[in-house]
């Protein structure tokens, strides 16, 4: 039982490049979320999903796209990376009131 | 606008002491208040949580105190140990709304041996 798996763990992008952060969970949870963690700001919600085909915006959605085609996967796409998107990204799946987080992807945009 | 405000930003406590971290919230629609613990290089993990219909919840050395009228809640760690050194986040959400947690800024706790 792997829980929530994020890939890659580290990534360096050039400004303007695109990439997809992968997230997969094996707990059969309907709800999944993406957060970014920045020093002194805690974790901020980017997008979330309450089931396959259903997504919604969080607090900081600009510059990011998501889709949810299966219960297991919830990828986060950066269409044109900017230095302001340098951060640690966490994916979470949740059941009732508890969220289970992956180990994070550290992204640097230069 | 930070909906959940957490203090202090960092905290150093001697082994065996009491660690106290405070949070305040604004949105009265929040109905669930968890604390998450994060070790370096790892994702946050649920430590303890409380609903606003109780004023205190204790699990081992960890206690949440909740003041609904003041919209404040705090985490107390009794007999703090070096293994408790981590970053702690308070959070808030609607009940069964863990897909959209609102986090505080975090507190880096260091327990000196």
XYZ file of N, CA and C in Angstrom:
669
model
N 0.846 -1.199 0.000
C 0.000 0.000 0.000
C 0.878 1.244 0.000
N 1.040 1.891 -1.171
C 1.969 2.994 -1.303
C 1.378 4.307 -0.817
N 0.044 4.463 -0.744
C -0.560 5.716 -0.338
C -0.629 6.680 -1.511
N 0.006 7.862 -1.363
C 0.025 8.887 -2.404
C 1.446 8.978 -2.949
N 1.595 8.782 -4.245
C 2.911 8.791 -4.888
C 3.014 9.963 -5.844
N 4.060 10.774 -5.667
C 4.291 11.918 -6.536
C 5.576 11.722 -7.315
N 5.544 12.077 -8.588
C 6.757 12.085 -9.402
C 6.770 13.308 -10.300
N 7.955 13.905 -10.583
C 9.239 13.542 -9.990
C 9.390 14.114 -8.587
N 10.472 13.806 -7.889
C 10.751 14.398 -6.582
C 11.403 15.759 -6.721
N 12.202 15.937 -7.747
C 12.886 17.206 -8.002
C 12.780 17.530 -9.487
N 12.683 18.824 -9.814
C 12.623 19.237 -11.208
C 13.120 20.663 -11.326
N 13.937 20.918 -12.345
C 14.352 22.276 -12.683
C 13.816 22.590 -14.072
N 13.115 23.700 -14.193
C 12.538 24.122 -15.466
C 13.080 25.487 -15.852
N 13.105 25.743 -17.136
C 13.401 27.090 -17.600
C 12.086 27.852 -17.755
N 12.154 29.146 -17.572
C 10.973 29.990 -17.735
C 10.342 29.731 -19.102
N 9.016 29.514 -19.100
C 8.286 29.288 -20.333
C 8.078 27.834 -20.690
N 8.842 26.933 -20.046
C 8.652 25.516 -20.313
C 7.372 25.013 -19.657
N 6.886 23.906 -20.164
C 5.703 23.277 -19.577
C 6.102 21.928 -18.991
N 5.320 21.491 -18.022
C 5.549 20.159 -17.474
C 4.320 19.704 -16.703
N 4.283 18.412 -16.421
C 3.196 17.822 -15.642
C 3.761 17.143 -14.419
N 3.216 17.508 -13.263
C 3.532 16.820 -12.021
C 2.519 15.700 -11.844
N 3.049 14.501 -11.618
C 2.170 13.341 -11.515
C 1.812 13.042 -10.062
N 0.584 12.572 -9.865
C 0.130 12.161 -8.539
C -0.788 10.960 -8.701
N -0.520 9.915 -7.939
C -1.344 8.714 -7.967
C -1.591 8.236 -6.546
N -2.819 7.762 -6.303
C -3.148 7.211 -4.983
C -3.803 5.846 -5.141
N -3.551 4.985 -4.165
C -4.076 3.621 -4.238
C -5.031 3.331 -3.091
N -5.621 4.382 -2.513
C -6.535 4.202 -1.382
C -7.999 4.304 -1.800
N -8.250 4.470 -3.111
C -9.610 4.556 -3.652
C -10.387 5.750 -3.071
N -9.650 6.842 -2.788
C -10.307 8.041 -2.269
C -10.910 8.840 -3.422
N -12.117 9.378 -3.183
C -12.757 10.193 -4.208
C -12.118 11.578 -4.313
N -11.655 12.110 -3.178
C -11.183 13.484 -3.142
C -9.667 13.546 -3.265
N -9.182 14.468 -4.124
C -7.746 14.717 -4.252
C -7.500 16.209 -4.395
N -6.298 16.629 -4.000
C -5.981 18.064 -3.969
C -4.517 18.290 -4.316
N -4.230 19.509 -4.784
C -2.863 19.967 -4.975
C -2.650 21.225 -4.140
N -1.513 21.239 -3.420
C -1.111 22.393 -2.631
C 0.308 22.789 -3.030
N 0.627 24.064 -2.806
C 2.017 24.489 -2.895
C 2.448 25.018 -1.536
N 3.701 24.741 -1.181
C 4.242 25.154 0.109
C 5.379 26.123 -0.115
N 5.239 27.309 0.425
C 6.259 28.346 0.336
C 6.629 28.808 1.739
N 7.885 29.182 1.960
C 8.328 29.582 3.313
C 7.469 30.697 3.883
N 7.018 30.512 5.113
C 6.243 31.541 5.797
C 4.803 31.665 5.343
N 4.370 30.798 4.416
C 3.003 30.917 3.908
C 2.205 29.635 4.088
N 2.777 28.636 4.699
C 2.050 27.395 4.882
C 1.808 26.688 3.559
N 0.745 25.909 3.500
C 0.339 25.242 2.267
C -0.891 25.960 1.729
N -0.901 26.217 0.446
C -2.037 26.896 -0.183
C -2.624 26.005 -1.264
N -3.943 25.932 -1.287
C -4.662 25.046 -2.190
C -4.657 25.599 -3.615
N -4.249 24.751 -4.571
C -4.206 25.164 -5.978
C -5.487 24.732 -6.687
N -5.746 23.436 -6.725
C -6.952 22.858 -7.316
C -7.333 21.625 -6.505
N -8.585 21.242 -6.591
C -8.996 20.011 -5.962
C -10.054 19.313 -6.812
N -10.291 18.043 -6.485
C -11.244 17.233 -7.240
C -12.070 16.393 -6.266
N -13.358 16.315 -6.534
C -14.225 15.497 -5.679
C -14.651 14.204 -6.378
N -14.047 13.927 -7.516
C -14.325 12.681 -8.216
C -13.880 12.789 -9.654
N -13.852 11.650 -10.336
C -13.437 11.632 -11.740
C -14.308 12.590 -12.547
N -13.638 13.462 -13.297
C -14.333 14.412 -14.148
C -14.774 15.694 -13.469
N -14.501 15.826 -12.158
C -14.958 16.995 -11.399
C -13.765 17.654 -10.717
N -13.471 18.894 -11.125
C -12.383 19.646 -10.493
C -12.869 21.057 -10.170
N -12.148 21.709 -9.264
C -12.497 23.075 -8.905
C -11.236 23.808 -8.464
N -11.304 25.141 -8.514
C -10.153 25.960 -8.175
C -10.041 26.151 -6.671
N -8.781 26.275 -6.239
C -8.519 26.638 -4.862
C -8.138 28.095 -4.746
N -7.255 28.375 -3.794
C -6.870 29.751 -3.493
C -5.926 30.354 -4.539
N -5.023 29.527 -5.112
C -3.989 30.028 -6.023
C -3.959 29.221 -7.317
N -5.010 29.272 -8.155
C -5.088 28.398 -9.331
C -4.385 28.914 -10.589
N -4.035 30.215 -10.612
C -3.531 30.801 -11.848
C -2.203 30.180 -12.262
N -2.124 29.802 -13.555
C -0.911 29.206 -14.083
C -0.884 27.693 -14.027
N -1.936 27.099 -13.469
C -2.000 25.647 -13.293
C -3.299 25.087 -13.879
N -3.191 23.909 -14.487
C -4.372 23.192 -14.947
C -4.390 21.792 -14.354
N -5.591 21.265 -14.157
C -5.736 19.898 -13.673
C -6.839 19.206 -14.466
N -6.818 17.887 -14.416
C -7.904 17.068 -14.934
C -7.946 15.794 -14.094
N -9.066 15.146 -14.090
C -9.206 13.909 -13.286
C -9.993 12.905 -14.127
N -9.270 12.048 -14.829
C -9.917 11.072 -15.700
C -10.154 9.747 -14.977
N -9.393 9.482 -13.924
C -9.572 8.259 -13.141
C -9.570 8.612 -11.661
N -10.056 7.709 -10.826
C -10.025 7.918 -9.383
C -8.592 7.988 -8.877
N -7.692 7.229 -9.495
C -6.339 7.077 -8.974
C -5.423 8.260 -9.269
N -5.607 8.939 -10.404
C -4.613 9.910 -10.868
C -5.141 11.342 -10.895
N -4.281 12.283 -10.539
C -4.664 13.691 -10.525
C -3.436 14.522 -10.896
N -3.113 14.638 -12.175
C -1.917 15.379 -12.591
C -2.121 16.890 -12.553
N -1.028 17.595 -12.276
C -1.017 19.066 -12.244
C -0.137 19.548 -13.388
N -0.682 20.410 -14.262
C 0.066 20.889 -15.417
C 0.440 22.354 -15.262
N 1.706 22.651 -15.526
C 2.170 24.018 -15.628
C 2.335 24.295 -17.121
N 1.574 25.227 -17.650
C 1.559 25.447 -19.091
C 2.758 26.263 -19.562
N 3.157 27.269 -18.776
C 4.286 28.131 -19.119
C 4.923 28.564 -17.801
N 5.933 27.826 -17.377
C 6.480 28.023 -16.032
C 7.059 29.422 -15.842
N 6.854 29.955 -14.642
C 7.384 31.262 -14.249
C 8.178 31.104 -12.954
N 9.166 31.974 -12.717
C 9.941 31.881 -11.470
C 9.065 31.902 -10.215
N 7.904 32.573 -10.274
C 7.006 32.625 -9.118
C 6.401 31.259 -8.788
N 6.547 30.304 -9.682
C 6.037 28.953 -9.435
C 7.091 28.041 -8.799
N 8.253 28.596 -8.498
C 9.246 27.863 -7.715
C 8.665 27.590 -6.337
N 8.577 26.303 -5.972
C 7.885 25.944 -4.743
C 8.033 24.443 -4.525
N 7.499 23.976 -3.407
C 7.342 22.546 -3.176
C 5.857 22.230 -3.327
N 5.562 21.261 -4.162
C 4.181 20.924 -4.474
C 3.801 19.604 -3.807
N 2.646 19.623 -3.140
C 2.147 18.426 -2.481
C 0.794 18.043 -3.049
N 0.661 16.764 -3.330
C -0.616 16.178 -3.703
C -1.173 15.466 -2.485
N -2.481 15.488 -2.333
C -3.115 14.802 -1.215
C -4.378 14.112 -1.694
N -4.671 12.972 -1.089
C -5.986 12.376 -1.258
C -6.655 12.410 0.101
N -7.958 12.468 0.119
C -8.628 12.602 1.409
C -9.880 11.753 1.489
N -10.160 11.366 2.730
C -11.355 10.606 3.037
C -11.981 11.207 4.287
N -13.217 11.632 4.163
C -13.910 12.330 5.251
C -13.065 13.537 5.687
N -12.551 13.540 6.891
C -11.861 14.733 7.392
C -10.347 14.600 7.426
N -9.779 13.532 6.883
C -8.331 13.367 6.921
C -7.735 13.397 5.531
N -6.675 14.170 5.370
C -5.918 14.228 4.118
C -4.619 13.464 4.276
N -4.236 12.740 3.211
C -3.014 11.953 3.182
C -2.131 12.554 2.088
N -0.944 12.986 2.473
C -0.073 13.709 1.551
C 1.008 12.822 0.969
N 1.399 13.146 -0.274
C 2.585 12.561 -0.859
C 3.830 13.226 -0.300
N 4.995 12.831 -0.805
C 6.253 13.326 -0.276
C 6.717 14.614 -0.943
N 5.982 15.062 -1.938
C 6.263 16.368 -2.511
C 7.148 16.337 -3.743
N 7.019 17.382 -4.555
C 7.899 17.643 -5.701
C 8.499 19.025 -5.514
N 9.829 19.091 -5.468
C 10.504 20.384 -5.337
C 10.804 20.898 -6.729
N 10.143 21.994 -7.107
C 10.258 22.571 -8.456
C 10.979 23.898 -8.396
N 11.995 24.038 -9.243
C 12.710 25.302 -9.377
C 12.572 25.787 -10.813
N 12.127 27.025 -10.980
C 12.006 27.621 -12.309
C 13.055 28.728 -12.425
N 13.942 28.577 -13.417
C 15.044 29.543 -13.569
C 14.862 30.409 -14.817
N -5.155 37.389 1.845
C -5.742 37.388 3.190
C -5.586 36.000 3.796
N -4.892 35.956 4.943
C -4.650 34.679 5.593
C -5.839 34.359 6.476
N -6.582 33.304 6.126
C -7.784 32.977 6.892
C -7.449 32.301 8.214
N -6.293 31.650 8.268
C -5.834 31.012 9.504
C -4.451 31.573 9.816
N -4.337 32.205 10.973
C -3.074 32.833 11.373
C -2.443 32.026 12.499
N -1.152 31.713 12.326
C -0.444 30.830 13.253
C 0.773 31.534 13.824
N 1.017 31.306 15.119
C 2.201 31.856 15.775
C 2.662 30.924 16.887
N 3.966 30.941 17.229
C 5.021 31.716 16.585
C 5.504 31.048 15.307
N 6.347 31.716 14.561
C 6.903 31.164 13.330
C 7.930 30.081 13.655
N 8.682 30.301 14.748
C 9.647 29.297 15.193
C 9.646 29.257 16.709
N 10.040 28.098 17.252
C 9.954 27.881 18.692
C 11.053 26.915 19.102
N 11.782 27.278 20.149
C 12.816 26.395 20.702
C 12.437 26.091 22.147
N 12.384 24.788 22.462
C 11.968 24.331 23.794
C 12.982 23.309 24.284
N 13.227 23.325 25.577
C 14.111 22.323 26.153
C 13.379 21.000 26.305
N 14.131 19.915 26.205
C 13.569 18.577 26.404
C 12.842 18.515 27.742
N 11.628 17.963 27.687
C 10.818 17.856 28.888
C 9.888 19.033 29.111
N 10.066 20.104 28.347
C 9.241 21.299 28.495
C 7.920 21.185 27.744
N 7.131 22.257 27.820
C 5.843 22.307 27.132
C 5.970 23.215 25.912
N 5.571 22.705 24.762
C 5.554 23.498 23.527
C 4.125 23.945 23.273
N 3.958 25.232 22.959
C 2.619 25.775 22.723
C 2.612 26.551 21.406
N 1.697 26.184 20.524
C 1.546 26.853 19.233
C 0.094 27.322 19.124
N -0.079 28.557 18.677
C -1.402 29.169 18.656
C -1.894 29.456 17.241
N -3.206 29.343 17.060
C -3.821 29.667 15.768
C -5.113 30.418 15.982
N -5.448 31.283 15.027
C -6.702 32.016 15.042
C -7.316 31.943 13.651
N -8.625 31.860 13.594
C -9.299 31.781 12.311
C -10.386 32.826 12.221
N -10.849 33.069 10.992
C -11.851 34.113 10.777
C -13.185 33.561 10.279
N -13.124 32.518 9.465
C -14.328 32.030 8.796
C -15.128 31.126 9.730
N -16.322 31.570 10.095
C -17.142 30.785 11.022
C -17.733 29.537 10.364
N -17.552 29.392 9.060
C -18.017 28.178 8.375
C -17.078 26.994 8.617
N -15.880 27.276 9.119
C -14.967 26.176 9.434
C -15.563 25.341 10.568
N -15.455 24.018 10.401
C -16.087 23.139 11.374
C -15.161 22.010 11.809
N -13.914 22.095 11.412
C -12.977 21.014 11.719
C -11.592 21.615 11.740
N -10.833 21.310 12.800
C -9.556 21.999 13.021
C -8.470 20.969 13.311
N -7.740 20.562 12.280
C -6.668 19.578 12.469
C -5.303 20.233 12.632
N -4.397 19.498 13.210
C -2.988 19.871 13.245
C -2.207 18.817 12.455
N -1.308 19.309 11.598
C -0.464 18.419 10.814
C 0.994 18.608 11.236
N 1.739 17.505 11.214
C 3.155 17.490 11.566
C 3.949 17.140 10.318
N 5.019 17.884 10.062
C 5.822 17.631 8.870
C 7.296 17.549 9.235
N 7.917 16.436 8.862
C 9.359 16.273 9.019
C 10.056 16.654 7.708
N 11.338 17.069 7.774
C 12.033 17.512 6.555
C 11.989 16.457 5.451
N 11.644 16.912 4.259
C 11.610 16.022 3.103
C 10.384 15.145 3.009
N 9.441 15.332 3.917
C 8.229 14.517 3.931
C 6.990 15.395 3.755
N 5.888 14.746 3.434
C 4.626 15.462 3.400
C 4.033 15.594 4.795
N 3.127 16.550 4.990
C 2.458 16.674 6.293
C 1.646 15.418 6.609
N 1.517 15.132 7.898
C 0.730 13.988 8.356
C -0.160 14.441 9.503
N -1.398 13.965 9.517
C -2.349 14.355 10.553
C -1.850 13.913 11.922
N -1.869 14.870 12.861
C -1.411 14.600 14.224
C -2.604 14.442 15.166
N -3.486 15.413 15.173
C -4.633 15.437 16.066
C -5.606 16.463 15.515
N -6.905 16.304 15.818
C -7.898 17.236 15.291
C -9.025 17.416 16.298
N -9.777 18.517 16.132
C -10.864 18.815 17.053
C -12.020 19.443 16.297
N -13.223 19.230 16.795
C -14.393 19.926 16.307
C -14.769 20.997 17.316
N -15.488 22.049 16.905
C -15.753 23.181 17.812
C -16.774 22.908 18.897
N -17.365 21.697 18.931
C -18.331 21.417 19.996
C -17.660 20.911 21.273
N -16.338 20.787 21.248
C -15.589 20.440 22.460
C -14.488 21.474 22.678
N -14.097 21.680 23.923
C -13.105 22.709 24.235
C -11.687 22.152 24.320
N -11.564 20.829 24.438
C -10.234 20.249 24.568
C -10.247 18.808 24.081
N -9.135 18.412 23.450
C -8.963 17.022 23.049
C -7.517 16.630 23.316
N -7.345 15.473 23.939
C -6.016 15.031 24.322
C -5.732 13.678 23.708
N -4.532 13.526 23.138
C -4.069 12.243 22.634
C -2.605 12.091 23.029
N -2.391 11.307 24.077
C -1.032 11.132 24.576
C -0.466 12.440 25.096
N 0.679 12.843 24.574
C 1.302 14.096 25.014
C 0.772 15.329 24.279
N -0.116 15.124 23.320
C -0.612 16.216 22.483
C -2.035 16.593 22.889
N -2.266 17.902 23.075
C -3.582 18.406 23.466
C -3.938 19.601 22.604
N -5.174 19.613 22.106
C -5.712 20.804 21.444
C -6.668 21.474 22.416
N -6.500 22.796 22.570
C -7.461 23.610 23.312
C -8.198 24.493 22.314
N -9.523 24.599 22.466
C -10.329 25.314 21.472
C -11.212 26.338 22.172
N -11.183 27.584 21.675
C -12.016 28.660 22.201
C -12.877 29.189 21.071
N -14.124 28.705 21.010
C -14.987 29.037 19.887
C -15.331 30.523 19.851
N -15.592 31.138 21.003
C -15.994 32.546 21.019
C -14.856 33.453 20.547
N -13.629 33.085 20.864
C -12.470 33.874 20.441
C -11.958 33.450 19.075
N -12.485 32.369 18.527
C -12.039 31.805 17.251
C -10.531 31.532 17.290
N -10.121 30.854 18.352
C -8.713 30.523 18.526
C -8.581 29.068 18.967
N -7.479 28.448 18.588
C -7.177 27.109 19.062
C -5.662 26.955 19.152
N -5.241 26.042 20.011
C -3.811 25.906 20.240
C -3.432 24.442 20.430
N -2.168 24.163 20.137
C -1.587 22.828 20.323
C -0.598 22.900 21.471
N -0.758 21.999 22.434
C 0.183 21.875 23.539
C 0.870 20.517 23.418
N 2.196 20.532 23.473
C 2.961 19.289 23.486
C 3.629 19.192 24.857
N 3.179 18.240 25.655
C 3.730 18.053 26.997
C 4.980 17.188 26.928
N 5.890 17.385 27.887
C 7.107 16.575 27.958
C 7.755 16.470 26.573
N 8.009 17.608 25.960
C 8.528 17.652 24.588
C 9.837 16.866 24.463
N 9.958 16.132 23.356
C 11.108 15.267 23.092
C 11.819 15.688 21.802
N 13.105 15.406 21.684
C 13.821 15.764 20.447
C 13.146 15.221 19.183
N 12.508 14.070 19.291
C 11.801 13.502 18.148
C 10.573 14.296 17.732
N 10.139 15.244 18.565
C 9.013 16.126 18.224
C 9.463 17.285 17.333
N 10.773 17.452 17.158
C 11.289 18.538 16.319
C 10.775 18.354 14.898
N 10.016 19.323 14.422
C 9.335 19.236 13.128
C 8.663 20.585 12.876
N 8.016 20.688 11.724
C 7.174 21.849 11.449
C 5.726 21.453 11.674
N 5.010 22.294 12.396
C 3.616 22.024 12.719
C 2.720 23.052 12.031
N 1.652 22.545 11.433
C 0.675 23.397 10.763
C -0.694 23.209 11.399
N -1.344 24.303 11.763
C -2.756 24.214 12.068
C -3.525 24.385 10.764
N -4.743 23.926 10.735
C -5.558 24.021 9.534
C -7.021 24.090 9.930
N -7.846 24.393 8.943
C -9.286 24.467 9.168
C -9.996 24.057 7.887
N -11.200 23.519 8.047
C -11.994 23.129 6.881
C -13.432 22.913 7.331
N -14.347 22.824 6.380
C -15.666 22.309 6.737
C -15.529 20.851 7.162
N -16.470 20.347 7.943
C -16.419 18.944 8.330
C -16.463 18.077 7.081
N -15.635 17.061 7.033
C -15.505 16.180 5.863
C -15.103 16.973 4.619
N -14.366 18.048 4.838
C -13.892 18.885 3.737
C -12.389 18.898 3.621
N -11.739 17.758 3.895
C -10.278 17.719 3.903
C -9.686 17.917 2.515
N -10.513 17.968 1.470
C -9.997 18.225 0.130
C -9.680 19.709 -0.060
N -10.115 20.549 0.867
C -9.844 21.985 0.743
C -9.476 22.586 2.089
N -8.402 22.058 2.660
C -7.884 22.573 3.916
C -7.313 23.975 3.722
N -7.489 24.813 4.755
C -6.849 26.127 4.816
C -5.823 26.057 5.939
N -4.552 26.271 5.593
C -3.463 26.081 6.537
C -2.982 27.399 7.122
N -2.459 27.305 8.359
C -1.698 28.399 8.928
C -0.303 28.422 8.321
N 0.500 29.395 8.753
C 1.806 29.626 8.131
C 2.852 28.602 8.540
N 2.607 27.881 9.616
C 3.560 26.875 10.078
C 4.444 27.372 11.209
N 4.851 26.435 12.089
C 5.775 26.719 13.188
C 6.876 25.674 13.166
N 8.117 26.144 13.075
C 9.245 25.218 13.127
C 9.638 25.029 14.589
N 9.412 23.834 15.097
C 9.682 23.520 16.503
C 10.996 22.764 16.630
N 11.851 23.249 17.509
C 13.117 22.570 17.810
C 13.141 22.250 19.294
N 13.360 20.974 19.612
C 13.479 20.541 21.004
C 14.953 20.255 21.284
N 15.526 21.037 22.169
C 16.946 20.858 22.508
C 17.106 19.764 23.565
N 18.069 18.860 23.359
C 18.260 17.740 24.288
C 18.864 18.173 25.622
